[in-house]
Coordinates of C-alpha atoms and ligand atoms in Angstrom, one line a residue:
M1 CA 0.0 0.0 0.0
F2 CA 2.8 2.4 0.9
L3 CA 4.6 1.6 -2.3
V4 CA 1.4 2.2 -4.3
L5 CA 1.1 5.6 -2.7
L6 CA 4.8 6.4 -3.4
N7 CA 4.2 5.5 -7.0
A8 CA 1.1 7.7 -7.1
F9 CA 3.1 10.6 -5.7
C10 CA 6.0 10.0 -8.1
S11 CA 3.7 10.0 -11.1
L12 CA 2.0 13.2 -9.8
L13 CA 5.3 14.9 -9.3
L14 CA 7.1 13.6 -12.3
G15 CA 4.4 12.9 -14.8
Y16 CA 4.0 15.0 -17.8
S17 CA 3.4 13.6 -21.2
S18 CA 5.5 14.0 -24.3
G19 CA 3.7 13.7 -27.6
A20 CA 4.3 14.4 -31.2
K21 CA 3.0 17.6 -32.7
L22 CA -0.2 17.1 -34.7
P23 CA -2.1 19.5 -37.0
D24 CA -4.8 21.2 -35.0
P25 CA -8.4 19.8 -35.2
E26 CA -10.8 21.8 -33.2
V27 CA -13.0 21.0 -30.2
K28 CA -16.4 22.6 -30.4
I29 CA -17.3 24.1 -27.0
E30 CA -20.9 24.9 -25.9
V31 CA -21.5 26.3 -22.4
L32 CA -24.7 24.6 -21.0
K33 CA -24.6 26.1 -17.5
K34 CA -22.4 28.8 -15.9
P35 CA -22.5 29.7 -12.3
F36 CA -23.2 33.3 -11.3
V37 CA -20.1 33.4 -9.1
C38 CA -16.8 32.2 -10.4
P39 CA -13.9 33.0 -8.2
R40 CA -11.4 30.8 -10.1
K41 CA -11.2 29.5 -13.6
S42 CA -9.5 26.2 -14.6
K43 CA -6.0 26.4 -16.2
Y44 CA -3.4 23.9 -17.3
G45 CA -2.0 22.0 -14.3
D46 CA -5.1 22.3 -12.2
M47 CA -6.9 19.2 -10.9
L48 CA -10.6 19.0 -11.8
L49 CA -13.3 16.9 -10.3
V50 CA -16.0 16.1 -12.9
H51 CA -19.1 14.2 -13.7
Y52 CA -19.5 13.4 -17.4
D53 CA -21.6 11.6 -20.0
G54 CA -19.9 10.5 -23.2
Y55 CA -21.8 9.8 -26.4
L56 CA -20.9 8.7 -29.9
E57 CA -21.8 11.5 -32.3
S58 CA -22.8 9.1 -35.1
N59 CA -25.8 7.5 -33.3
G60 CA -26.0 9.1 -29.9
T61 CA -25.0 5.9 -28.0
L62 CA -24.0 6.7 -24.4
F63 CA -20.6 4.9 -24.0
H64 CA -19.8 6.1 -20.6
S65 CA -21.5 8.0 -17.8
S66 CA -19.6 8.7 -14.5
R67 CA -22.9 8.9 -12.7
K68 CA -24.2 5.6 -13.9
H69 CA -21.0 3.5 -14.2
A70 CA -18.1 2.8 -11.9
N71 CA -20.0 3.3 -8.6
G72 CA -21.3 6.7 -9.8
Q73 CA -18.2 8.5 -8.4
P74 CA -17.0 11.7 -10.1
V75 CA -13.4 11.6 -11.3
W76 CA -10.3 13.7 -10.7
F77 CA -7.9 14.5 -13.4
T78 CA -5.1 17.0 -14.1
L79 CA -5.8 19.4 -16.9
G80 CA -3.4 19.9 -19.8
I81 CA -0.9 17.1 -19.2
G82 CA -2.3 14.4 -21.5
E83 CA -3.8 12.4 -18.7
V84 CA -7.1 12.5 -20.5
I85 CA -8.0 12.7 -24.2
K86 CA -6.8 15.9 -26.0
G87 CA -10.4 17.0 -26.5
W88 CA -10.8 17.4 -22.8
D89 CA -7.4 19.1 -22.3
K90 CA -8.2 21.6 -25.1
G91 CA -11.9 22.0 -24.3
M92 CA -11.9 22.5 -20.5
K93 CA -9.8 25.6 -19.9
N94 CA -11.3 28.6 -18.2
M95 CA -14.1 26.6 -16.6
C96 CA -15.7 27.6 -13.4
S97 CA -16.6 25.2 -10.6
G98 CA -20.3 24.3 -11.3
E99 CA -20.0 25.0 -15.0
K100 CA -21.3 22.5 -17.5
R101 CA -20.1 22.2 -21.1
K102 CA -20.9 20.2 -24.1
L103 CA -17.8 19.3 -26.0
T104 CA -17.9 17.9 -29.6
V105 CA -14.5 16.1 -30.0
P106 CA -13.2 15.0 -33.4
S107 CA -11.8 11.5 -33.4
A108 CA -8.3 12.8 -33.7
L109 CA -8.6 14.5 -30.3
G110 CA -10.5 11.5 -28.9
Y111 CA -9.6 7.8 -29.3
G112 CA -8.5 8.2 -32.9
K113 CA -7.9 5.3 -35.4
E114 CA -7.8 2.7 -32.7
G115 CA -10.9 3.5 -30.7
K116 CA -11.2 2.2 -27.2
G117 CA -13.6 -0.1 -25.4
K118 CA -17.1 0.9 -26.5
V119 CA -15.8 3.6 -28.8
P120 CA -15.3 2.3 -32.3
P121 CA -12.3 3.5 -34.4
E122 CA -12.6 7.0 -36.0
S123 CA -15.5 8.1 -33.7
N124 CA -16.3 11.7 -33.1
L125 CA -17.5 12.1 -29.5
I126 CA -19.8 14.3 -27.6
F127 CA -19.3 14.9 -23.9
E128 CA -21.5 16.7 -21.4
I129 CA -19.1 17.5 -18.6
E130 CA -19.8 19.3 -15.3
V131 CA -16.9 20.6 -13.1
L132 CA -17.6 20.0 -9.5
E133 CA -14.3 21.2 -8.0
I134 CA -11.0 22.8 -9.0
R135 CA -7.8 22.4 -7.0
N136 CA -4.2 23.4 -7.4
G137 CA -2.5 20.7 -9.3
P138 CA 0.9 19.3 -8.2
R139 CA 2.6 21.4 -11.0
S140 CA 0.8 24.7 -10.5
H141 CA 2.5 27.9 -9.6
E142 CA 0.6 27.8 -6.3
S143 CA 2.1 24.4 -5.5
F144 CA 5.5 25.7 -6.4
Q145 CA 5.1 28.7 -4.1
E146 CA 3.8 26.5 -1.4
M147 CA 6.9 24.3 -1.7
D148 CA 9.4 27.2 -2.0
L149 CA 9.6 27.9 1.7
N150 CA 12.3 30.6 1.5
D151 CA 10.8 32.3 -1.6
D152 CA 14.0 32.2 -3.7
W153 CA 12.1 30.8 -6.7
K154 CA 14.0 27.5 -6.6
L155 CA 13.4 24.3 -4.7
S156 CA 16.1 22.8 -2.6
K157 CA 16.2 19.1 -1.7
Q158 CA 15.3 20.1 1.8
E159 CA 12.2 21.9 0.6
V160 CA 11.1 19.0 -1.6
K161 CA 11.7 16.6 1.3
E162 CA 9.6 18.8 3.6
Y163 CA 6.8 18.9 1.0
L164 CA 6.7 15.1 0.7
R165 CA 6.6 14.7 4.5
K166 CA 3.6 17.0 4.7
E167 CA 1.9 15.3 1.8
F168 CA 2.3 11.9 3.4
E169 CA 1.0 13.2 6.7
R170 CA -2.0 14.9 5.0
H171 CA -2.9 11.5 3.6
G172 CA -2.6 9.8 7.0
Y173 CA 0.8 8.2 6.6
T174 CA 3.9 8.6 8.7
A175 CA 6.8 9.9 6.7
N176 CA 9.6 7.3 6.3
D177 CA 12.9 9.2 6.1
T178 CA 14.7 6.6 4.0
Q179 CA 11.9 6.3 1.4
N180 CA 11.7 10.1 1.4
E181 CA 15.4 10.6 0.7
F182 CA 15.2 8.0 -2.1
M183 CA 12.2 9.8 -3.6
V184 CA 13.9 13.2 -3.4
E185 CA 17.1 11.9 -5.1
D186 CA 14.9 10.3 -7.8
I187 CA 12.9 13.5 -8.3
F188 CA 16.1 15.6 -8.7
K189 CA 17.6 13.1 -11.1
K190 CA 14.7 13.7 -13.4
E191 CA 13.7 17.3 -12.7
D192 CA 16.9 19.2 -12.1
E193 CA 17.8 19.4 -15.7
D194 CA 20.8 21.7 -15.4
S195 CA 22.1 19.7 -12.3
D196 CA 22.6 22.8 -10.2
G197 CA 21.1 21.1 -7.1
F198 CA 17.8 23.1 -7.3
I199 CA 14.6 22.7 -9.2
S200 CA 13.8 26.1 -10.7
A201 CA 10.3 27.3 -11.5
R202 CA 10.9 26.7 -15.2
E203 CA 12.1 23.1 -14.5
F204 CA 9.1 22.5 -12.3
T205 CA 6.2 23.7 -14.4
Y206 CA 4.6 21.6 -17.0
K207 CA 5.7 21.6 -20.6
H208 CA 2.7 22.3 -22.8
D209 CA 4.3 21.9 -26.2
E210 CA 1.9 19.3 -27.4
L211 CA -1.2 21.4 -26.8
Ligands
CA301 CA1 13.6 27.7 -2.2
CA302 CA1 18.1 23.2 -11.7

């Protein structure tokens, strides 16, 4: 269980996708519901909690509904990092908590030539998505500032270690120093690109080249 959690954190901290550049098909965005009050809008790197229904555009078949399938639980994902289909990454920026959109996603920004599960190859998709909550993602500027305890715009090993310790505690685990050291070393190996012993803001934030 502990290792599973470690892996989850590692992929949160380290994961960003790399993808080849493609020509730009468009997602059609329709706003179905917008809350009156919107203190914060979604941006790349944020974590979004959503309920959604996914339909095939060709015949209107509902292929997935978060309310009806998989225990009816809403799902969390991080926006803009390739964790979800490109149609979502492109179509869900600047959303408010409580906003509902209809996205018409061309196959190339969905499951493409292969299809997936109940989605046949080359399917255009229609999603109705409602955002229930928006949180700072692990790669947001807010997270960076939170981790950068002495405000010098770079993260020392000590600062990353302290952050991991707090994250474990927040999730109800006692920090294990040896594991923690190991994770910090691993993180720096991958993230400290210029090997100066610090993770800079530029090294920290997501690369968005593919979007
Ligand atoms: Ca610092
Ligand atoms: Ca560095």
